[in-house]
Coordinates of C-alpha atoms in Angstrom, one line a residue:
M1 CA 92.2 8.9 112.2
L2 CA 96.0 8.9 112.6
S3 CA 97.5 8.3 116.1
R4 CA 100.9 8.9 117.6
K5 CA 102.7 5.9 118.9
T6 CA 106.2 5.3 120.2
C7 CA 108.8 5.2 117.4
A8 CA 112.0 7.0 116.5
I9 CA 114.0 7.5 113.4
N10 CA 117.5 9.0 113.6
I11 CA 119.2 10.0 110.4
L12 CA 122.9 10.7 111.3
S13 CA 125.5 12.0 108.9
K14 CA 128.8 10.3 109.1
F15 CA 131.7 12.2 110.5
V16 CA 134.6 13.4 108.3
R17 CA 137.0 10.7 107.3
N18 CA 134.2 8.2 107.2
K19 CA 134.1 7.8 111.0
S20 CA 130.4 6.9 111.7
I21 CA 128.8 7.9 115.0
A22 CA 127.1 5.3 117.2
L23 CA 124.0 6.9 118.8
V24 CA 123.7 6.2 122.5
G25 CA 120.6 6.7 124.5
M26 CA 118.3 7.5 121.6
S27 CA 116.6 4.1 121.2
D28 CA 113.5 5.1 123.3
M29 CA 112.9 8.6 122.1
E30 CA 109.6 9.3 120.3
G31 CA 109.5 10.9 116.8
V32 CA 111.7 11.2 113.8
F33 CA 115.2 12.6 114.4
V34 CA 117.3 13.6 111.4
R35 CA 121.1 14.0 111.8
C36 CA 122.2 15.7 108.6
V37 CA 125.4 17.6 107.8
P38 CA 125.0 19.1 104.3
E39 CA 128.7 19.0 103.3
E40 CA 129.1 15.3 104.0
E41 CA 128.0 12.8 101.4
R42 CA 126.5 9.9 103.4
M43 CA 123.9 9.5 106.1
Q44 CA 123.5 6.9 108.7
I45 CA 119.8 6.1 109.3
T46 CA 118.7 4.5 112.5
V47 CA 115.0 3.5 112.8
N48 CA 113.7 2.6 116.3
Y49 CA 110.2 1.2 115.7
K50 CA 107.7 -0.4 118.0
H51 CA 105.3 -2.7 116.2
E52 CA 101.9 -3.6 117.7
G53 CA 103.1 -2.5 121.1
G54 CA 106.1 -4.8 121.2
P55 CA 109.7 -4.0 122.2
C56 CA 111.6 -1.5 120.1
K57 CA 113.2 -2.8 117.0
T58 CA 116.3 -1.1 115.5
V59 CA 117.0 -0.9 111.8
N60 CA 120.3 0.7 110.5
L61 CA 120.7 2.1 107.0
E62 CA 123.6 4.0 105.5
R63 CA 122.6 6.0 102.4
I64 CA 124.1 8.8 100.2
Q65 CA 122.3 12.1 100.7
V66 CA 121.3 12.4 97.1
E67 CA 119.6 8.9 97.0
E68 CA 116.0 8.9 95.7
V69 CA 113.5 8.9 98.5
G70 CA 111.6 6.1 96.9
K71 CA 114.6 3.8 97.1
T72 CA 115.4 4.7 100.7
I73 CA 111.8 4.0 101.8
E74 CA 111.8 0.7 100.0
R75 CA 115.1 -0.3 101.6
L76 CA 113.7 0.8 105.0
K77 CA 110.6 -1.2 104.5
A78 CA 112.5 -4.3 103.5
S79 CA 114.8 -4.1 106.6
M80 CA 111.8 -3.6 108.9
L81 CA 109.9 -6.5 107.4
K82 CA 112.9 -8.7 107.8
K83 CA 112.9 -7.9 111.5
L84 CA 109.1 -8.5 111.8
S85 CA 109.4 -11.8 109.9
K86 CA 111.8 -13.2 112.4
K87 CA 109.3 -12.3 115.2
K88 CA 106.5 -14.0 113.3
K89 CA 108.5 -17.2 112.7
R90 CA 109.2 -17.5 116.4
K91 CA 105.5 -17.2 117.1
K92 CA 104.8 -19.8 114.4
Q93 CA 107.1 -22.3 116.1
E94 CA 105.1 -21.8 119.4
T95 CA 101.7 -22.4 117.8
T96 CA 100.1 -24.7 115.1
D97 CA 98.0 -21.8 113.7
S98 CA 99.1 -20.4 110.4
I99 CA 100.5 -16.8 110.6
E100 CA 100.1 -14.3 107.8
E101 CA 103.3 -12.7 106.5
P102 CA 103.6 -9.1 107.8
D103 CA 103.4 -6.1 105.5
L104 CA 104.0 -2.3 106.1
K105 CA 102.8 0.8 104.4
I106 CA 105.4 3.6 104.6
W107 CA 105.2 7.1 103.0
L108 CA 106.5 10.6 103.6
T109 CA 104.7 14.0 103.6
V110 CA 106.1 17.5 103.7
K111 CA 103.8 20.3 104.9
E112 CA 100.9 17.8 104.7
K113 CA 101.7 17.1 101.0
L114 CA 102.5 13.6 99.9
I115 CA 106.0 13.1 98.3
E116 CA 104.8 11.7 95.0
N117 CA 108.1 12.1 93.1
E118 CA 110.1 9.1 94.4
A119 CA 113.2 10.5 92.6
T120 CA 113.4 13.4 95.0
P121 CA 116.7 13.2 97.0
I122 CA 116.4 12.3 100.7
N123 CA 118.2 15.4 101.8
Q124 CA 115.3 17.4 100.3
T125 CA 112.6 15.2 101.9
F126 CA 113.7 14.4 105.4
V127 CA 113.5 18.0 106.4
E128 CA 112.0 20.1 109.1
G129 CA 108.2 19.9 108.8
A130 CA 108.2 16.5 107.1
V131 CA 106.2 13.5 108.6
L132 CA 107.0 9.9 108.2
H133 CA 103.9 7.6 108.1
I134 CA 104.2 3.9 109.1
E135 CA 100.8 2.4 108.8
D136 CA 98.6 4.5 111.2
Q137 CA 101.6 6.1 113.0
L138 CA 102.4 9.8 112.5
L139 CA 106.0 10.7 113.1
P140 CA 107.0 14.4 112.8
V141 CA 110.6 15.1 111.7
E142 CA 113.0 17.1 113.8
I143 CA 116.4 18.2 112.5
N144 CA 119.6 17.8 114.5
V145 CA 118.3 17.2 117.9
P146 CA 120.9 17.6 120.7
V147 CA 122.3 14.3 121.7
I148 CA 125.0 13.0 124.1
T149 CA 126.9 10.1 122.5
A150 CA 129.4 9.5 125.4
L151 CA 129.6 10.7 129.0
V152 CA 132.4 9.2 131.2
L153 CA 133.6 10.1 134.7
P154 CA 137.3 9.9 135.7
T155 CA 138.7 6.6 136.9
N156 CA 140.2 8.3 139.9
I157 CA 138.2 10.7 142.0
M158 CA 139.6 12.5 145.1
V159 CA 138.2 14.7 147.8
G160 CA 139.0 18.4 147.2
F161 CA 139.9 18.0 143.5
P162 CA 137.3 19.1 140.9
I163 CA 136.2 16.5 138.4
Y164 CA 135.1 17.1 134.8
P165 CA 133.4 14.6 132.6
K166 CA 134.6 13.4 129.3
I167 CA 131.7 14.2 127.0
H168 CA 131.0 13.8 123.3
A169 CA 127.9 15.5 122.0
E170 CA 126.3 16.5 118.7
F171 CA 124.4 19.6 117.9
C172 CA 124.7 20.6 121.5
D173 CA 125.7 23.7 123.5
L174 CA 127.3 22.3 126.6
L175 CA 127.4 25.6 128.3
K176 CA 123.6 25.8 128.1
S177 CA 123.0 22.1 128.9
T178 CA 122.0 20.9 132.4
F179 CA 124.3 18.9 134.5
I180 CA 123.3 17.4 137.9
W181 CA 125.6 15.5 140.3
Y182 CA 124.4 12.8 142.7
R183 CA 126.0 10.7 145.4
Y184 CA 125.1 7.1 145.9
K185 CA 123.9 5.9 149.3
S186 CA 122.7 2.5 150.4
V187 CA 119.9 2.6 153.0
E188 CA 117.7 -0.1 154.6
D189 CA 114.3 -0.5 153.1
D190 CA 111.8 -0.7 156.1
S191 CA 108.9 -1.5 153.8
Q192 CA 110.2 -5.0 153.2
K193 CA 109.6 -7.8 155.7
K194 CA 113.1 -9.0 155.3
K195 CA 115.6 -6.2 155.7
K196 CA 116.9 -5.2 152.3
T197 CA 118.9 -2.2 151.1
K198 CA 117.9 0.2 148.4
E199 CA 119.8 2.7 146.3
V200 CA 119.3 6.3 147.1
W201 CA 120.9 9.1 145.1
D202 CA 121.3 12.4 146.9
K203 CA 121.6 15.5 144.7
L204 CA 124.8 17.3 145.3
S205 CA 125.1 20.2 142.9
E206 CA 124.5 21.5 139.4
G207 CA 127.2 22.4 136.8
F208 CA 129.7 21.0 134.5
S209 CA 132.2 20.2 137.2
Y210 CA 132.0 19.1 140.8
T211 CA 134.5 19.1 143.7
P212 CA 133.9 16.1 146.0
S213 CA 133.8 16.8 149.7
I214 CA 134.7 14.7 152.7
S215 CA 131.1 13.5 152.9
D216 CA 131.5 11.9 149.5
L217 CA 134.4 9.7 150.7
G218 CA 133.8 6.0 149.9
N219 CA 130.8 6.7 147.7
K220 CA 130.1 6.6 144.0
L221 CA 129.0 9.6 142.0
K222 CA 126.5 9.9 139.2
L223 CA 126.1 12.7 136.6
T224 CA 123.1 13.3 134.5
C225 CA 123.1 15.6 131.5
M226 CA 120.2 17.1 129.6
P227 CA 121.7 18.3 126.2
K228 CA 120.4 21.6 124.9
L229 CA 120.7 23.8 121.9
G230 CA 118.7 27.0 121.9
H231 CA 115.2 26.1 123.0
R232 CA 115.6 22.4 122.0
S233 CA 116.4 19.6 124.4
G234 CA 117.5 16.0 123.8
E235 CA 117.3 12.9 125.9
E236 CA 118.8 12.8 129.4
F237 CA 122.0 10.9 129.6
N238 CA 123.5 9.3 132.8
S239 CA 127.0 8.2 133.8
L240 CA 128.0 6.4 137.0
S241 CA 131.5 6.5 138.4
K242 CA 133.3 3.2 138.3
C243 CA 135.3 4.1 141.4
D244 CA 134.5 5.3 144.9
V245 CA 135.6 8.8 146.0
E246 CA 139.0 8.5 147.6
A247 CA 141.0 10.7 150.0
G248 CA 143.3 13.2 148.2
P249 CA 146.9 14.1 149.1
G250 CA 145.8 17.0 151.3
V251 CA 146.9 20.6 150.7
C252 CA 149.3 20.9 147.7
P253 CA 152.0 23.6 147.6
F254 CA 150.3 25.2 144.5
E255 CA 147.4 26.0 146.8
N256 CA 149.6 28.4 148.7
R257 CA 150.4 30.1 145.4
H258 CA 146.6 30.4 144.8
L259 CA 146.5 32.9 147.7
Y260 CA 148.1 35.4 145.3
T261 CA 145.7 34.7 142.4
Q262 CA 142.3 34.5 144.0
N263 CA 140.9 37.2 141.8
T264 CA 141.2 37.9 138.1
L265 CA 143.0 41.1 136.9
E266 CA 141.4 44.3 135.7
D267 CA 140.7 44.9 132.0
D268 CA 144.2 46.2 131.2
G269 CA 146.0 43.4 133.2
I270 CA 147.1 40.1 131.8
R271 CA 148.0 37.2 134.1
V272 CA 150.2 34.7 132.2
V273 CA 151.1 31.1 133.1
S274 CA 153.8 29.0 131.4
Y275 CA 153.9 25.4 132.5
N276 CA 155.3 22.1 131.3
I277 CA 152.8 19.7 132.6
L278 CA 154.8 16.5 131.8
A279 CA 153.2 14.5 129.1
D280 CA 151.8 11.1 130.0
I281 CA 154.0 9.4 127.4
Y282 CA 157.0 10.5 129.3
A283 CA 155.7 9.9 132.8
D284 CA 153.8 6.6 132.8
S285 CA 156.4 4.1 131.4
D286 CA 158.8 1.6 132.9
F287 CA 161.7 3.9 132.1
S288 CA 160.2 6.9 133.9
R289 CA 159.1 4.7 136.9
N290 CA 162.4 3.0 137.3
E291 CA 165.0 5.5 136.0
L292 CA 163.7 9.0 135.7
F293 CA 161.3 9.3 138.7
P294 CA 161.9 6.2 140.9
Y295 CA 161.1 8.3 144.0
C296 CA 157.6 9.0 142.9
P297 CA 154.9 6.4 143.6
P298 CA 153.6 4.8 140.4
Y299 CA 150.0 5.9 141.1
A300 CA 151.2 9.5 141.3
L301 CA 152.7 9.2 137.8
A302 CA 149.5 8.0 136.3
I303 CA 147.7 10.6 134.2
D304 CA 144.3 10.0 135.9
Y305 CA 145.9 11.1 139.1
R306 CA 148.1 13.9 137.8
K307 CA 145.5 15.6 135.7
Q308 CA 143.3 16.2 138.7
L309 CA 146.2 18.1 140.3
F310 CA 147.3 20.2 137.4
I311 CA 143.8 21.1 136.3
K312 CA 143.0 22.3 139.9
E313 CA 146.4 24.1 140.0
I314 CA 146.0 25.9 136.6
T315 CA 142.4 26.9 137.1
G316 CA 143.2 28.3 140.5
Y317 CA 145.6 30.8 139.0
N318 CA 142.7 32.7 137.3
S319 CA 144.9 33.5 134.4
D320 CA 144.2 35.3 131.1
L321 CA 146.8 33.4 129.1
I322 CA 147.9 29.9 129.7
C323 CA 150.8 28.4 127.7
L324 CA 151.3 24.7 128.3
Q325 CA 154.0 22.4 127.1
E326 CA 154.0 18.6 126.8
V327 CA 150.3 18.4 126.3
D328 CA 149.0 14.9 125.3
R329 CA 146.5 15.0 122.5
K330 CA 144.0 12.9 124.5
V331 CA 144.4 15.0 127.6
F332 CA 143.8 18.2 125.6
I333 CA 140.7 16.9 123.9
N334 CA 139.1 14.9 126.8
D335 CA 140.2 16.9 129.8
L336 CA 141.8 20.3 129.4
L337 CA 139.6 21.7 126.6
P338 CA 136.2 20.8 128.2
A339 CA 137.4 22.1 131.6
F340 CA 138.7 25.4 130.4
E341 CA 135.8 26.0 127.9
S342 CA 133.4 25.6 130.8
L343 CA 135.4 28.4 132.6
G344 CA 135.2 30.8 129.7
Y345 CA 138.4 30.0 127.8
S346 CA 139.2 29.0 124.3
G347 CA 142.2 26.7 123.5
V348 CA 144.4 25.5 120.7
L349 CA 146.8 22.5 120.5
Q350 CA 149.8 22.6 118.2
E351 CA 151.3 19.1 118.1
K352 CA 154.9 18.4 117.4
G353 CA 156.0 17.1 114.0
G354 CA 156.4 13.4 113.4
T355 CA 154.5 10.8 115.4
T356 CA 154.8 12.3 118.8
P357 CA 151.3 12.8 120.1
E358 CA 152.0 15.8 122.3
G359 CA 152.7 19.5 121.8
E360 CA 152.0 23.0 123.0
A361 CA 148.6 24.2 124.0
T362 CA 147.5 27.9 124.6
F363 CA 144.3 29.0 126.3
Y364 CA 143.0 32.5 126.5
R365 CA 140.2 34.1 128.4
N366 CA 137.3 34.9 126.0
A367 CA 136.3 38.0 128.0
K368 CA 139.6 39.6 127.1
F369 CA 140.7 38.2 123.8
R370 CA 139.6 36.7 120.6
Q371 CA 141.9 34.8 118.2
V372 CA 142.4 36.4 114.8
Q373 CA 145.3 34.3 113.4
D374 CA 147.2 31.1 114.0
C375 CA 150.8 31.5 112.7
S376 CA 152.3 28.3 114.3
I377 CA 155.2 26.6 112.5
E378 CA 157.2 23.4 112.7
I379 CA 160.7 24.8 113.1
R380 CA 162.6 22.3 110.8
K381 CA 160.1 22.9 108.0
S382 CA 160.4 26.7 108.4
V383 CA 164.2 26.5 108.2
N384 CA 164.1 24.4 105.1
E385 CA 161.3 26.2 103.3
D386 CA 160.9 29.8 104.3
D387 CA 162.9 32.5 102.6
I388 CA 163.5 34.4 105.9
Q389 CA 165.4 31.4 107.2
S390 CA 167.6 30.8 104.2
D391 CA 170.9 31.8 105.9
I392 CA 170.2 29.4 108.7
K393 CA 169.5 26.6 106.2
N394 CA 172.8 27.4 104.4
I395 CA 175.0 27.5 107.4
V396 CA 173.4 24.3 108.9
S397 CA 174.1 22.5 105.5
T398 CA 177.9 22.9 106.2
N399 CA 177.6 20.2 108.9
E400 CA 175.9 17.1 107.7
T401 CA 175.5 15.6 111.2
L402 CA 173.9 18.9 112.4
K403 CA 171.6 19.0 109.4
Q404 CA 170.4 15.5 110.1
E405 CA 169.8 16.3 113.7
M406 CA 167.9 19.5 112.9
D407 CA 165.8 17.7 110.3
T408 CA 164.7 14.9 112.7
R409 CA 163.5 17.3 115.5
G410 CA 159.8 18.0 115.3
S411 CA 159.9 21.0 117.7
V412 CA 157.2 23.6 117.0
V413 CA 156.4 27.1 118.1
Q414 CA 152.8 27.9 118.6
V415 CA 152.0 31.4 117.6
L416 CA 148.5 33.0 118.1
V417 CA 147.6 36.5 117.3
L418 CA 145.0 37.7 119.8
E419 CA 142.9 40.9 119.7
S420 CA 141.7 42.7 122.7
V421 CA 138.0 42.5 123.1
L422 CA 137.8 45.9 124.8
N423 CA 140.2 47.6 122.4
P424 CA 140.1 45.9 119.0
G425 CA 143.0 48.0 117.7
C426 CA 145.3 46.3 120.2
R427 CA 146.8 42.9 119.4
L428 CA 148.9 40.5 121.4
C429 CA 151.2 38.0 119.7
V430 CA 151.6 34.9 122.0
A431 CA 154.3 32.4 121.3
N432 CA 154.6 29.1 123.1
T433 CA 157.5 26.6 122.5
H434 CA 159.4 23.6 123.8
L435 CA 162.9 23.4 122.5
Y436 CA 165.0 20.2 122.0
F437 CA 166.0 18.7 125.4
H438 CA 169.3 16.9 124.8
P439 CA 172.0 18.4 127.2
K440 CA 174.6 18.3 124.4
A441 CA 172.4 20.0 121.8
C442 CA 172.9 23.7 122.8
C443 CA 173.7 24.4 119.1
I444 CA 170.4 23.0 118.0
R445 CA 168.4 24.9 120.7
S446 CA 170.2 28.2 119.7
L447 CA 169.4 27.6 116.0
Q448 CA 165.8 26.8 116.8
T449 CA 165.6 30.0 118.8
V450 CA 167.0 32.1 116.0
A451 CA 164.5 30.6 113.6
I452 CA 161.6 31.2 116.0
I453 CA 162.6 34.9 116.5
R454 CA 162.9 35.3 112.8
H455 CA 159.4 34.0 112.3
L456 CA 158.0 36.1 115.2
Q457 CA 159.5 39.3 113.8
D458 CA 157.8 38.6 110.5
V459 CA 154.4 38.0 112.2
I460 CA 154.7 41.2 114.2
Q461 CA 155.9 43.3 111.3
K462 CA 152.9 42.2 109.2
Q463 CA 150.5 43.0 112.0
K464 CA 152.0 46.5 112.4
A465 CA 151.9 47.0 108.6
E466 CA 148.1 46.5 108.8
G467 CA 147.9 49.4 111.4
F468 CA 147.6 47.4 114.6
K469 CA 149.4 48.1 117.9
V470 CA 151.2 44.8 118.8
S471 CA 152.6 43.5 122.0
F472 CA 154.5 40.2 122.4
V473 CA 154.7 37.5 125.0
F474 CA 157.0 34.5 124.5
C475 CA 156.6 31.5 126.8
G476 CA 157.9 28.0 127.0
D477 CA 160.3 25.3 128.2
F478 CA 163.5 26.4 126.5
N479 CA 165.6 23.6 128.0
C480 CA 168.2 26.3 128.4
S481 CA 169.7 27.9 131.5
P482 CA 170.1 31.7 131.8
T483 CA 173.8 31.2 130.7
G484 CA 172.8 29.3 127.5
G485 CA 172.9 30.5 123.9
A486 CA 169.1 30.5 123.4
Y487 CA 168.6 32.7 126.5
E488 CA 171.5 35.0 125.4
F489 CA 170.1 35.4 121.9
I490 CA 166.6 36.3 123.2
T491 CA 167.7 38.8 125.8
K492 CA 170.9 40.3 124.2
K493 CA 169.7 40.2 120.6
H494 CA 172.9 38.7 119.3
L495 CA 174.9 35.4 119.0
G496 CA 178.4 35.9 117.6
P497 CA 180.7 33.4 115.9
D498 CA 182.7 32.9 119.2
N499 CA 179.6 31.9 121.2
Y500 CA 180.1 28.6 123.0
S501 CA 176.8 27.3 121.6
W502 CA 178.5 26.5 118.3
S503 CA 181.2 24.4 119.9
T504 CA 179.9 22.5 123.0
N505 CA 179.4 19.3 121.0
P506 CA 182.2 18.3 118.6
D507 CA 179.7 16.7 116.2
L508 CA 177.4 19.7 116.1
T509 CA 179.8 22.6 115.6
L510 CA 179.4 25.7 113.4
E511 CA 182.0 28.1 112.2
G512 CA 181.2 31.7 111.4
A513 CA 177.7 31.6 112.7
S514 CA 176.4 35.0 113.7
F515 CA 172.8 36.1 114.2
S516 CA 170.9 39.2 115.5
H517 CA 167.4 40.4 115.9
G518 CA 165.6 43.7 116.8
L519 CA 163.1 42.7 119.5
D520 CA 163.5 44.2 123.0
L521 CA 162.7 41.2 125.2
T522 CA 163.1 40.7 128.9
N523 CA 162.7 37.8 131.3
S524 CA 159.5 38.8 133.2
C525 CA 160.0 36.4 136.1
G526 CA 163.7 37.0 136.6
I527 CA 166.6 34.6 137.3
L528 CA 165.6 31.7 139.6
D529 CA 167.4 28.8 141.2
Y530 CA 165.3 26.3 139.2
T531 CA 162.0 25.7 137.4
N532 CA 162.7 22.0 136.8
Y533 CA 163.7 19.9 139.8
A534 CA 164.4 16.2 139.3
R535 CA 166.5 14.0 141.6
S536 CA 169.7 14.4 139.6
F537 CA 169.0 17.7 137.9
H538 CA 167.6 21.1 138.8
E539 CA 167.9 24.2 136.7
Q540 CA 165.8 27.2 135.4
L541 CA 164.5 26.1 132.0
D542 CA 161.1 27.9 131.8
Y543 CA 160.5 31.5 131.0
I544 CA 158.0 34.2 130.1
F545 CA 159.6 36.8 127.9
I546 CA 157.9 40.1 127.2
D547 CA 158.6 43.1 125.0
S548 CA 159.0 46.7 125.9
T549 CA 155.3 47.6 125.5
M550 CA 154.5 45.7 128.7
D551 CA 155.2 46.2 132.4
V552 CA 155.4 43.5 135.1
L553 CA 153.0 44.2 137.9
R554 CA 153.9 41.1 140.0
V555 CA 155.6 37.7 139.8
I556 CA 153.8 35.0 141.7
P557 CA 156.3 33.5 144.2
M558 CA 157.8 30.1 143.7
P559 CA 157.0 27.3 146.2
E560 CA 159.3 27.0 149.2
H561 CA 162.3 24.8 148.6
S562 CA 161.3 22.7 151.6
E563 CA 158.0 21.9 149.8
V564 CA 159.8 21.0 146.6
E565 CA 162.1 18.5 148.3
Q566 CA 159.5 17.2 150.8
H567 CA 159.1 14.1 148.6
I568 CA 162.7 14.1 147.4
A569 CA 162.1 15.7 144.0
L570 CA 159.5 16.4 141.3
P571 CA 157.0 15.0 140.3
S572 CA 155.5 13.8 143.6
V573 CA 152.1 13.1 145.2
V574 CA 151.6 16.9 145.5
F575 CA 153.5 18.2 142.4
P576 CA 152.0 16.8 139.1
S577 CA 155.0 17.7 137.0
D578 CA 158.8 17.8 137.2
H579 CA 158.5 21.5 136.2
I580 CA 157.1 24.4 138.2
A581 CA 154.6 26.8 136.6
Q582 CA 155.9 30.3 135.9
I583 CA 153.2 33.0 136.6
C584 CA 153.3 36.8 136.3
D585 CA 150.9 39.7 136.1
L586 CA 151.5 42.0 133.2
K587 CA 150.0 45.3 132.1
W588 CA 150.1 47.2 128.7
K589 CA 152.0 50.4 129.1
S590 CA 150.3 52.5 126.6
L591 CA 148.0 50.6 124.3
Y592 CA 144.9 51.7 126.3
E593 CA 145.9 55.3 126.4

């Protein structure tokens, strides 16, 4: 008679690029758990086996998926016997009695039929319905059980600011998984003769995120997660905060702006946010602390502090489209994407060219849009390779210094074509960019803008040729004032040979440059005193341009100037970036008629 005993086998395919996954928290699960991705060539096999009631032993194997099952079982047996032999040798040292060398009988069945052909590949034998037999133990096989491989809470937690865990999971639907938050409390244990304290965990709430309250101040938090996929559940995973909950900075100016965005817009409305959130690589360095932002406390420049502010700020705008600039790769993957996905958004990051680990990120509300195409480009590559940019390439080649500067700038424009969920025939082309920043590079910014508009015209024209109604929103940090060449080209459709953009820098001059376009674009938020406010510089650099198919319903007011200069300049303890988010409510004029 076969009996079930505690044992676990996990067969885990390696990630792409040969990055293997280390299973965490699976060592005590019962059964056989197969991690198998068909398109990958290798498997990582982890066997957690309890022999004769002893502690769990772990054996790791890495095999190709087409290996013969007989070879895999023999290798598994040899590894397990090696573990058991070490245990027997230790016992032998403790006793004078002779100890018999251990042996194991291991075989596999599928649908109660013994696998007799040992040449059968393991990807055809370790399948749903298979059973691994180790002596008298019966271990049913399960395929791709949900598992959490990492769950980490922020290193800085503040009252009033929502926290989101960093989580890595496999074969798991996080939106359907269970998350429970607890607060640690130390209380006296009256059951002991000597007064002792014991740990008590008070349940706070359920959900992917949690906003600490004043009652959490000075305490640690714990999060438990039960991973799920459909009707299947994995093993519960726990994470304890390494820090106590601290007091926050109080009410931030962006919370006053939230008063205008408490509700989402109706189906035909689109709330748009464009925001340079200040990349960590530019904020948390000796140069930024001592030269760029010496007025800002160092702790307020750290990303673990700032991300709590800008995530609370952005989510509070209840937007339909969110275009962000200077987004660090790690911040996008570990913080922004999980947070916004839990709120019903999808997001895409377009990194800059070269080695800079930041770029533009666009999020869109799934209830209103679905992505149909990604037409993003690296501007310098487009100028050098695309036929529609050939005249730009030719005229830039007349100035070798300018050509070298253009070729070393990894600026990109992220372009997503979105389709209305409610009206599939209507599409929205969303562009998001961050132009070259140098104050003496007006010529480069103007050329980058010309190249972007060329590309966008091509994207829109192709969409219309397929019979779709297309609207256009163009967001970003253009590093250009309303009097600059980039702004003039976008709004006035033309830059002539006498434009000052071509002659502001003696080393970057162009003669005879003249460009035009046919898009009707307007600045939806209007002319402002500034959108970037540092100690020695303040100017309007950020814009949301729209085409003639859209109306502006409302522009969300800027913060009061007294709030901006309360801590000298930006960023500060209440402003997470040196830029201020631009927000407006738009409406399609006729696409829904």
